Amino acid sequence: MAEFIPVDLFDIVIFGGTGDLSQRKLIPALWHRYQDDQIPEGSRIIGAARSEMDRDEFIAFAYDACKGSGEDEVPDPTAWKAFASMLEYIAIDATSADSNWDDLKKNLTDDGRPRVFYLATAPRLYVPMCEQLGANGLNTPTTRVVLEKPIGRNLETAQDINRGVGAIFEEHQIYRIDHYLGKETVQNLLVLRFANVLFEPLWSRNTVDHVQITVAESVGLEDRADYYDNSGALRDMVQNHLLQLLCLTAMEPPNSLDADDVRTEKIKVLKALRRFTPATAASDTVRAQYNEGVLGGKVVKGYVDELPEEKKSSRTETFVAIKTYIDNWRWQGVPFYLRTGKRMKDRRSEIVIRFKRIPHSIFDSNAGGSPNKLVVRLQPNEGVNLYMKVKEPGPGGLRIKSLPLNLSWAESFVLRYPDAYERLLMDVVRGNLALFMQREEVEKAWEWVDTLLAAWSEDDSPLESYPAGTDGPTNSAVMLAKDKRRWLDEAGSTSMK
Ligand code: BG6
């Protein structure tokens, strides 16, 4: 059974409270934490947005958001009533000095409890909103602001946001969310590496041949055409989620789990990431857009067919594959291959550590197929597979096979998997910054991404494409084939020589 330690009473204001993130993630996350007795009654959950809506309408909105989000199809009426008593709604334009601030203030509790302002809005609103929070006396010692990704769309805009928000709030009050850090298996990566003695001696250029990080999605645009077409896979997924996974995989052991210790190690990795030149951008990256294809037995539209008329010539990438290096002592010469895309054949995120071949084989040279590899499956079917060589039973020759030591979370732990936002919201209330991004971390990630954006902007060759429902464009496989490697998907992994 999971053990949940209740947090103290708190107030949270969700700006963008009637938006998509609030509906899909934040309100259900708070509901689940309440159901597990982690949120004490008397806490306040205030939706804030520009739409005129009264409290009952907001409660109905929240009910619809929570319905079907957990094990019970419909929330238990008694529990829901108690949860709903914590909900409030304030119609406010939080970027304007003349808005409903008095109402908002009246609804906040003034007993020194943690007060969280969650900015689930477009990033361009972060600075004006923080300025209003400051001007209205809402920056108290227990105030925290939560910023959703993306923080900017390049280094310069990220710095503007960080500077503007930093002019009002201290760094320790700012929680920059990357929800991948709230995923159970992502945190497990830390435990796997630093709570087991087995891996550390092997975790370097001495024994690791290369690393692959894949975040494949089967979803397409999901009504986010405006945002996504301005962003693309590099900004939407690589700058944050994939780089966080890379940092946790590659960083040195931190001195402790303290936020600063962990973040310092991640920043060192980001600083050591090799910058792109136009030549390496051309040889070491692949970007592409999906065309019409078949996914789950259904024909799905191509990317531009989902866009409005004026955007039909969009060159936004929905897939990107990157080869990069970390120029430090531990990882010199070890390629890190990153790959992410929309409308791929299935939803699958995993990290593969592929070890080197044994230096000298006493067995038949063909024996046993591929070298050892460690596969950390982030989603779905969370778990870890360590592929080992074993002798196939039977007389007559010595046949070696590569088989997985399979650690499956679902088989080992019988519990509902909390959504990443559940963990992260409770961490904000507790004041635990370890799983949030520091200012410098976000900026260093952009510094590296900017070198690629700059190189791409000079390259007007036609964008590659891939049919929806596949593994991406052919050139993604070609990029690895040039290095005599291939993407090591779990299925069929034992067949590789
Ligand atoms: C978000 C991206 O940050 O992460 C989306 O903006 C993407 O485009 C999503 O679909 C993926 O998250 P998850 O948790 O479903 O892997």
Coordinates of C-alpha atoms and ligand atoms in Angstrom, one line a residue:
M1 CA 0.0 0.0 0.0
A2 CA 1.2 3.5 -0.7
E3 CA 1.6 5.8 2.2
F4 CA 0.5 9.4 1.9
I5 CA 1.7 12.0 4.3
P6 CA -0.8 14.8 4.6
V7 CA 0.4 18.3 3.7
D8 CA -0.4 21.4 5.8
L9 CA -3.4 23.5 5.0
F10 CA -2.8 25.6 1.9
D11 CA -4.5 27.9 -0.6
I12 CA -4.0 27.5 -4.4
V13 CA -5.1 29.8 -7.1
I14 CA -5.1 28.4 -10.6
F15 CA -4.9 31.2 -13.2
G16 CA -6.3 29.7 -16.3
G17 CA -8.6 27.7 -14.0
T18 CA -11.1 26.9 -16.7
G19 CA -8.5 25.9 -19.3
D20 CA -7.3 22.6 -20.7
L21 CA -4.5 22.0 -18.2
S22 CA -6.7 22.8 -15.2
Q23 CA -9.4 20.5 -16.5
R24 CA -7.2 17.5 -17.6
K25 CA -4.5 17.6 -15.0
L26 CA -4.6 20.1 -12.1
I27 CA -8.2 19.7 -10.7
P28 CA -8.2 15.9 -11.0
A29 CA -4.7 15.8 -9.4
L30 CA -6.0 17.8 -6.4
W31 CA -9.1 15.6 -6.2
H32 CA -7.0 12.4 -6.1
R33 CA -4.7 13.8 -3.4
Y34 CA -7.8 14.8 -1.4
Q35 CA -9.3 11.3 -1.8
D36 CA -6.0 9.8 -0.4
D37 CA -6.4 12.1 2.6
Q38 CA -3.3 14.1 1.7
I39 CA -5.1 17.5 1.4
P40 CA -6.7 18.6 4.7
E41 CA -10.2 20.0 4.6
G42 CA -10.0 23.8 5.0
S43 CA -7.6 24.2 2.2
R44 CA -8.8 26.5 -0.6
I45 CA -8.7 25.7 -4.3
I46 CA -9.6 28.8 -6.3
G47 CA -10.1 28.8 -10.1
A48 CA -9.3 32.1 -11.6
A49 CA -9.9 33.1 -15.2
R50 CA -11.4 35.8 -17.4
S51 CA -14.6 33.9 -18.2
E52 CA -17.7 35.0 -16.2
M53 CA -18.7 31.9 -14.3
D54 CA -20.2 31.5 -10.8
R55 CA -19.0 29.2 -8.1
D56 CA -21.6 26.5 -8.9
E57 CA -20.7 26.5 -12.5
F58 CA -17.0 26.1 -11.6
I59 CA -17.9 23.2 -9.3
A60 CA -19.8 21.5 -12.1
F61 CA -16.8 22.1 -14.4
A62 CA -14.5 20.5 -11.8
Y63 CA -16.9 17.6 -11.4
D64 CA -16.8 16.9 -15.1
A65 CA -13.0 17.1 -15.0
C66 CA -12.8 14.5 -12.1
K67 CA -15.5 12.2 -13.4
G68 CA -13.8 9.1 -14.8
S69 CA -10.3 10.3 -13.9
G70 CA -9.7 7.7 -11.2
E71 CA -10.8 4.2 -10.3
D72 CA -14.4 5.3 -9.7
E73 CA -16.3 6.3 -12.7
V74 CA -18.3 8.8 -10.7
P75 CA -16.9 10.6 -7.6
D76 CA -18.3 9.4 -4.3
P77 CA -21.0 11.9 -3.4
T78 CA -20.0 12.5 0.3
A79 CA -16.3 12.9 -0.6
W80 CA -17.1 15.1 -3.5
K81 CA -19.3 17.4 -1.4
A82 CA -16.4 17.9 1.0
F83 CA -13.9 18.5 -1.8
A84 CA -16.3 20.9 -3.5
S85 CA -16.6 22.9 -0.3
M86 CA -13.0 23.9 -0.8
L87 CA -13.6 25.2 -4.4
E88 CA -14.1 28.8 -5.3
Y89 CA -14.1 30.7 -8.6
I90 CA -13.0 34.3 -9.2
A91 CA -13.5 36.0 -12.6
I92 CA -10.4 38.1 -13.1
D93 CA -8.0 39.5 -15.7
A94 CA -4.9 38.9 -13.8
T95 CA -2.8 41.0 -16.2
S96 CA -4.8 44.1 -15.4
A97 CA -4.5 46.4 -12.4
D98 CA -8.2 47.3 -12.5
S99 CA -9.5 43.8 -12.2
N100 CA -11.2 41.8 -9.4
W101 CA -8.2 41.7 -7.1
D102 CA -10.1 42.7 -4.0
D103 CA -12.4 39.7 -4.5
L104 CA -9.4 37.4 -4.9
K105 CA -7.7 38.7 -1.8
K106 CA -10.9 38.3 0.3
N107 CA -11.0 34.7 -0.7
L108 CA -7.4 33.9 0.4
T109 CA -6.7 32.8 4.0
D110 CA -4.5 35.0 6.0
D111 CA -3.0 32.6 8.6
G112 CA 0.5 32.2 7.2
R113 CA -0.3 29.0 5.3
P114 CA 1.4 28.3 2.0
R115 CA -0.2 30.2 -0.9
V116 CA 0.3 28.9 -4.4
F117 CA -0.3 30.8 -7.6
Y118 CA -0.4 28.4 -10.5
L119 CA 0.0 30.2 -13.8
A120 CA -1.6 27.7 -16.2
T121 CA -1.7 30.3 -18.9
A122 CA 0.3 31.4 -22.0
P123 CA 3.9 32.2 -21.0
R124 CA 3.7 35.7 -22.4
L125 CA 1.3 36.4 -19.5
Y126 CA 3.7 35.3 -16.8
V127 CA 5.5 38.6 -16.3
P128 CA 2.4 40.9 -16.3
M129 CA 0.6 38.5 -14.0
C130 CA 3.5 38.4 -11.5
E131 CA 3.7 42.1 -11.7
Q132 CA 0.1 42.3 -10.7
L133 CA 0.5 39.8 -7.9
G134 CA 3.4 42.0 -6.6
A135 CA 1.5 45.2 -7.0
N136 CA -1.5 43.8 -5.1
G137 CA 0.5 42.8 -2.1
L138 CA 0.2 39.1 -2.8
N139 CA 3.8 38.3 -2.6
T140 CA 4.1 37.2 1.1
P141 CA 6.9 35.0 2.6
T142 CA 4.8 31.9 2.1
T143 CA 3.8 32.6 -1.6
R144 CA 5.0 30.3 -4.4
V145 CA 4.4 30.8 -8.1
V146 CA 4.3 27.8 -10.5
L147 CA 5.2 28.3 -14.1
E148 CA 4.2 25.8 -16.8
K149 CA 6.5 25.0 -19.6
P150 CA 7.4 26.3 -22.2
I151 CA 9.4 29.1 -20.5
G152 CA 9.9 31.2 -23.6
R153 CA 10.6 30.0 -27.2
N154 CA 14.4 30.7 -27.2
L155 CA 17.1 31.8 -24.8
E156 CA 16.2 35.5 -25.2
T157 CA 12.5 35.1 -24.4
A158 CA 13.2 32.7 -21.6
Q159 CA 15.6 35.2 -20.0
D160 CA 12.9 37.9 -20.3
I161 CA 10.5 35.8 -18.5
N162 CA 13.0 34.7 -15.8
R163 CA 14.1 38.3 -15.3
G164 CA 10.5 39.7 -15.1
V165 CA 9.3 37.0 -12.7
G166 CA 12.6 37.2 -10.8
A167 CA 12.0 41.0 -10.3
I168 CA 9.0 40.1 -8.2
F169 CA 9.7 36.7 -6.6
E170 CA 12.8 35.2 -5.2
E171 CA 14.2 32.1 -7.0
H172 CA 13.1 29.9 -4.1
Q173 CA 9.5 31.0 -4.6
I174 CA 9.5 30.0 -8.3
Y175 CA 8.5 26.5 -9.3
R176 CA 9.1 25.8 -13.0
I177 CA 7.3 22.6 -13.8
D178 CA 8.5 19.9 -16.2
H179 CA 5.9 17.3 -15.5
Y180 CA 8.2 14.5 -16.7
L181 CA 10.1 15.0 -13.4
G182 CA 6.9 14.1 -11.5
K183 CA 6.6 10.8 -13.3
E184 CA 7.2 7.8 -11.0
T185 CA 9.6 6.1 -13.3
V186 CA 11.6 9.2 -13.9
Q187 CA 12.2 9.5 -10.2
N188 CA 13.0 5.9 -10.2
L189 CA 15.9 6.6 -12.5
L190 CA 17.5 8.4 -9.6
V191 CA 16.9 5.4 -7.3
L192 CA 18.1 2.9 -9.8
R193 CA 21.3 4.8 -10.3
F194 CA 22.1 6.0 -6.8
A195 CA 20.5 3.3 -4.5
N196 CA 22.1 0.3 -6.3
V197 CA 25.8 -0.4 -6.2
L198 CA 25.6 -2.3 -9.5
F199 CA 25.4 0.4 -12.1
E200 CA 27.7 3.2 -11.1
P201 CA 31.0 1.4 -12.0
L202 CA 29.5 0.7 -15.5
W203 CA 27.9 4.1 -16.1
S204 CA 30.5 5.7 -18.3
R205 CA 32.4 5.7 -21.6
N206 CA 34.3 2.7 -20.4
T207 CA 31.4 0.3 -20.7
V208 CA 28.5 2.2 -22.3
D209 CA 28.4 2.1 -26.1
H210 CA 25.6 4.6 -26.5
V211 CA 22.3 5.8 -24.9
Q212 CA 18.9 6.1 -26.6
I213 CA 16.1 8.2 -25.3
T214 CA 12.7 7.9 -27.0
V215 CA 9.5 9.7 -26.2
A216 CA 7.0 8.5 -28.8
E217 CA 3.4 9.7 -28.8
S218 CA 0.5 8.4 -30.8
V219 CA -1.6 11.5 -30.3
G220 CA -1.6 14.3 -32.8
L221 CA -2.4 18.0 -32.4
E222 CA -5.2 17.6 -29.8
D223 CA -6.9 21.0 -30.5
R224 CA -3.5 22.8 -29.8
A225 CA -2.7 23.7 -33.4
D226 CA -2.1 27.4 -32.5
Y227 CA 0.4 26.6 -29.8
Y228 CA 2.0 23.6 -31.4
D229 CA 2.5 25.1 -34.8
N230 CA 4.5 27.9 -33.2
S231 CA 6.5 25.5 -31.2
G232 CA 7.3 22.1 -32.9
A233 CA 8.8 19.0 -31.4
L234 CA 12.2 20.5 -30.5
R235 CA 10.7 23.3 -28.4
D236 CA 7.7 21.3 -27.1
M237 CA 9.5 18.1 -26.0
V238 CA 13.2 18.1 -26.4
Q239 CA 14.1 21.5 -24.7
N240 CA 12.4 20.2 -21.6
H241 CA 11.3 16.6 -21.2
L242 CA 14.0 14.9 -23.2
L243 CA 16.8 17.0 -21.9
Q244 CA 15.6 16.4 -18.3
L245 CA 15.7 12.6 -19.0
L246 CA 19.2 13.0 -20.5
C247 CA 20.4 15.0 -17.5
L248 CA 19.1 12.4 -15.0
T249 CA 20.7 9.7 -17.0
A250 CA 24.1 11.4 -17.5
M251 CA 24.6 13.5 -14.4
E252 CA 27.2 12.8 -11.7
P253 CA 25.9 11.5 -8.4
P254 CA 24.7 14.6 -6.5
N255 CA 25.9 15.2 -2.9
S256 CA 22.3 14.8 -1.6
L257 CA 18.8 15.0 -2.9
D258 CA 18.6 18.7 -2.0
A259 CA 17.2 20.7 -4.8
D260 CA 20.4 22.7 -5.3
D261 CA 22.6 19.6 -5.3
V262 CA 20.5 17.8 -7.9
R263 CA 20.1 20.9 -10.1
T264 CA 23.8 21.8 -9.9
E265 CA 24.6 18.4 -11.4
K266 CA 22.0 18.7 -14.1
I267 CA 23.3 22.2 -15.1
K268 CA 26.8 20.7 -15.5
V269 CA 25.4 18.2 -18.1
L270 CA 23.6 20.9 -20.0
K271 CA 26.8 23.0 -20.1
A272 CA 28.7 20.1 -21.5
L273 CA 26.2 19.3 -24.3
R274 CA 28.0 19.8 -27.6
R275 CA 26.6 22.8 -29.5
F276 CA 25.4 22.4 -33.1
T277 CA 27.0 23.9 -36.2
P278 CA 25.2 24.0 -39.5
A279 CA 27.2 20.9 -40.6
T280 CA 26.5 18.8 -37.5
A281 CA 22.8 19.9 -37.5
A282 CA 22.6 18.5 -41.0
S283 CA 24.4 15.2 -40.2
D284 CA 23.2 14.6 -36.7
T285 CA 19.6 15.7 -36.7
V286 CA 16.4 14.7 -38.5
R287 CA 13.2 16.6 -38.5
A288 CA 10.0 15.6 -40.1
Q289 CA 6.2 16.1 -40.3
Y290 CA 3.6 13.4 -40.3
N291 CA 1.4 12.7 -43.3
E292 CA -1.9 10.9 -43.5
G293 CA -1.5 7.3 -42.2
V294 CA -3.2 4.5 -40.4
L295 CA -3.1 4.4 -36.6
G296 CA -4.9 1.9 -34.5
G297 CA -6.7 0.6 -37.6
K298 CA -8.0 4.1 -38.5
V299 CA -7.0 6.5 -41.1
V300 CA -5.7 9.7 -39.5
K301 CA -5.1 13.1 -41.1
G302 CA -1.7 14.5 -42.0
Y303 CA -0.3 17.4 -39.9
V304 CA -1.1 20.2 -42.3
D305 CA -4.6 18.8 -42.9
E306 CA -5.3 19.5 -39.2
L307 CA -4.2 23.2 -39.6
P308 CA -6.2 26.2 -40.7
E309 CA -6.0 27.3 -44.3
E310 CA -3.4 30.0 -43.7
K311 CA -0.9 27.5 -42.2
K312 CA -1.0 24.9 -44.9
S313 CA 2.6 25.6 -45.8
S314 CA 3.8 25.0 -42.2
R315 CA 7.4 23.6 -41.8
T316 CA 6.9 22.9 -38.1
E317 CA 8.5 19.6 -37.2
T318 CA 6.3 16.9 -35.4
F319 CA 9.3 14.5 -35.2
V320 CA 12.9 15.1 -34.3
A321 CA 15.8 12.7 -33.9
I322 CA 19.1 14.0 -32.6
K323 CA 22.6 12.6 -32.0
T324 CA 24.5 14.6 -29.4
Y325 CA 27.5 14.3 -27.2
I326 CA 28.3 15.3 -23.6
D327 CA 31.8 16.7 -23.6
N328 CA 33.0 15.7 -20.2
W329 CA 35.3 13.0 -18.7
R330 CA 32.6 10.4 -18.1
W331 CA 30.8 10.6 -21.4
Q332 CA 33.4 11.6 -24.0
G333 CA 32.7 9.9 -27.3
V334 CA 29.4 8.2 -26.2
P335 CA 26.6 9.2 -28.5
F336 CA 23.2 10.1 -26.9
Y337 CA 20.4 9.6 -29.5
L338 CA 17.2 11.4 -28.7
R339 CA 13.9 10.9 -30.6
T340 CA 10.4 12.2 -30.1
G341 CA 7.4 12.5 -32.4
K342 CA 3.7 12.8 -32.6
R343 CA 1.4 10.3 -34.4
M344 CA 3.9 7.5 -34.0
K345 CA 2.8 3.9 -34.0
D346 CA 2.4 3.8 -30.3
R347 CA 2.9 5.7 -27.1
R348 CA 6.2 4.7 -25.6
S349 CA 8.9 6.4 -23.6
E350 CA 12.0 4.6 -22.7
I351 CA 15.7 5.1 -22.0
V352 CA 18.1 2.4 -23.3
I353 CA 21.7 2.1 -22.1
R354 CA 23.5 -0.1 -24.5
F355 CA 26.7 -1.5 -23.1
K356 CA 29.8 -2.4 -25.1
R357 CA 30.6 -5.8 -26.4
I358 CA 32.7 -8.1 -24.3
P359 CA 36.4 -7.5 -25.1
H360 CA 37.1 -11.1 -25.9
S361 CA 34.7 -13.9 -26.6
I362 CA 35.4 -17.5 -25.7
F363 CA 32.2 -18.5 -27.4
D364 CA 31.2 -18.8 -31.0
S365 CA 31.5 -15.3 -32.4
N366 CA 27.8 -15.3 -33.3
A367 CA 26.7 -16.5 -29.9
G368 CA 24.1 -14.5 -28.0
G369 CA 23.2 -11.7 -30.3
S370 CA 23.4 -8.1 -29.0
P371 CA 25.5 -6.9 -26.0
N372 CA 23.9 -6.2 -22.7
K373 CA 21.4 -3.4 -22.4
L374 CA 19.4 -1.8 -19.7
V375 CA 16.0 -0.6 -20.7
V376 CA 14.1 1.8 -18.4
R377 CA 10.5 1.9 -19.5
L378 CA 9.0 5.2 -18.5
Q379 CA 5.5 4.6 -19.9
P380 CA 3.5 2.5 -20.5
N381 CA 4.3 -0.8 -18.6
E382 CA 6.7 1.0 -16.3
G383 CA 9.6 -1.0 -15.4
V384 CA 13.2 -2.0 -16.0
N385 CA 14.7 -4.7 -18.2
L386 CA 18.3 -5.7 -18.0
Y387 CA 19.2 -7.9 -20.9
M388 CA 21.6 -10.6 -19.9
K389 CA 23.3 -13.5 -21.8
V390 CA 22.2 -17.0 -20.7
K391 CA 22.7 -20.5 -22.0
E392 CA 19.8 -21.9 -23.8
P393 CA 19.0 -25.3 -22.1
G394 CA 19.8 -28.4 -24.0
P395 CA 22.6 -30.6 -25.1
G396 CA 24.6 -30.4 -28.3
G397 CA 26.5 -27.2 -28.6
L398 CA 26.4 -24.1 -26.5
R399 CA 23.6 -21.7 -27.5
I400 CA 23.6 -18.3 -25.9
K401 CA 20.5 -16.1 -25.7
S402 CA 19.9 -12.6 -24.6
L403 CA 17.1 -12.5 -22.1
P404 CA 15.6 -9.8 -19.9
L405 CA 15.6 -9.6 -16.2
N406 CA 12.3 -8.0 -16.0
L407 CA 11.2 -5.7 -13.2
S408 CA 7.7 -4.6 -13.7
W409 CA 6.1 -2.0 -11.4
A410 CA 2.6 -3.2 -12.1
E411 CA 3.6 -6.7 -11.0
S412 CA 5.6 -5.5 -8.0
F413 CA 3.3 -2.8 -6.6
V414 CA -0.4 -3.0 -6.5
L415 CA -1.5 0.6 -6.5
R416 CA -2.9 3.3 -8.8
Y417 CA -0.1 5.2 -10.5
P418 CA -0.4 8.8 -9.4
D419 CA -0.3 11.3 -12.2
A420 CA 2.9 13.4 -12.3
Y421 CA 1.0 16.5 -11.4
E422 CA -0.2 15.0 -8.1
R423 CA 3.3 14.6 -6.9
L424 CA 4.4 18.0 -8.1
L425 CA 1.5 19.9 -6.7
M426 CA 2.1 18.4 -3.2
D427 CA 5.8 19.2 -3.6
V428 CA 5.0 22.9 -4.2
V429 CA 2.8 23.0 -1.1
R430 CA 5.6 21.4 0.9
G431 CA 8.2 23.8 -0.5
N432 CA 10.3 21.0 -2.1
L433 CA 12.0 22.4 -5.2
A434 CA 14.0 19.3 -6.1
L435 CA 11.8 18.3 -9.0
F436 CA 11.5 21.7 -10.5
M437 CA 13.7 23.5 -12.9
Q438 CA 16.1 26.3 -11.8
R439 CA 16.4 29.5 -13.8
E440 CA 19.9 28.6 -15.1
E441 CA 18.8 25.1 -16.0
V442 CA 16.1 26.4 -18.3
E443 CA 18.4 28.9 -19.9
K444 CA 21.3 26.4 -20.4
A445 CA 18.8 24.1 -22.1
W446 CA 17.7 26.9 -24.4
E447 CA 21.3 27.8 -25.2
W448 CA 21.9 24.4 -26.6
V449 CA 18.5 24.3 -28.4
D450 CA 19.2 27.7 -29.9
T451 CA 22.3 26.5 -31.7
L452 CA 20.1 23.9 -33.5
L453 CA 17.3 26.4 -34.2
A454 CA 19.9 28.7 -35.7
A455 CA 21.3 26.0 -37.9
W456 CA 17.8 24.8 -39.0
S457 CA 16.7 28.4 -39.8
E458 CA 19.5 28.5 -42.5
D459 CA 18.5 25.2 -44.0
D460 CA 15.5 25.5 -46.4
S461 CA 15.7 22.1 -47.9
P462 CA 12.3 20.3 -48.1
L463 CA 11.1 19.0 -44.8
E464 CA 11.0 15.2 -44.5
S465 CA 7.7 13.4 -43.8
Y466 CA 6.6 10.1 -42.3
P467 CA 3.2 8.4 -42.5
A468 CA 1.2 8.6 -39.2
G469 CA 1.3 5.3 -37.4
T470 CA 5.0 4.5 -38.1
D471 CA 8.3 4.9 -36.3
G472 CA 9.1 8.2 -38.0
P473 CA 11.0 9.1 -41.2
T474 CA 13.4 6.7 -42.8
N475 CA 16.3 9.1 -42.2
S476 CA 16.0 8.6 -38.5
A477 CA 17.0 5.0 -38.9
V478 CA 19.6 6.0 -41.5
M479 CA 21.2 8.4 -39.0
L480 CA 21.9 5.4 -36.7
A481 CA 22.8 3.0 -39.5
K482 CA 25.6 5.4 -40.5
D483 CA 27.0 4.7 -37.0
K484 CA 26.3 0.9 -37.5
R485 CA 23.6 1.1 -34.9
R486 CA 19.8 1.0 -34.9
W487 CA 16.9 2.1 -32.7
L488 CA 16.6 -0.6 -30.0
D489 CA 12.9 -0.9 -29.5
E490 CA 11.9 -3.4 -26.8
A491 CA 10.1 -5.6 -29.3
G492 CA 12.5 -7.7 -31.3
S493 CA 15.4 -6.4 -29.3
T494 CA 16.9 -9.9 -28.7
S495 CA 17.3 -10.5 -32.4
M496 CA 19.9 -7.9 -33.1
K497 CA 23.4 -9.2 -33.8
Ligands
BG6_1 C1 3.6 18.2 -23.0 C2 3.6 18.5 -24.4 O1 4.5 18.9 -22.2 O2 3.8 16.8 -22.8 C3 2.6 17.7 -25.2 O3 3.3 19.9 -24.6 C4 2.9 16.2 -25.0 O4 2.7 18.0 -26.6 C5 2.9 15.9 -23.5 O5 1.8 15.5 -25.6 C6 3.3 14.5 -23.2 O6 3.2 14.2 -21.9 P1 2.9 12.7 -21.4 O7 2.9 12.8 -19.9 O8 1.6 12.3 -22.0 O9 4.0 11.9 -21.9

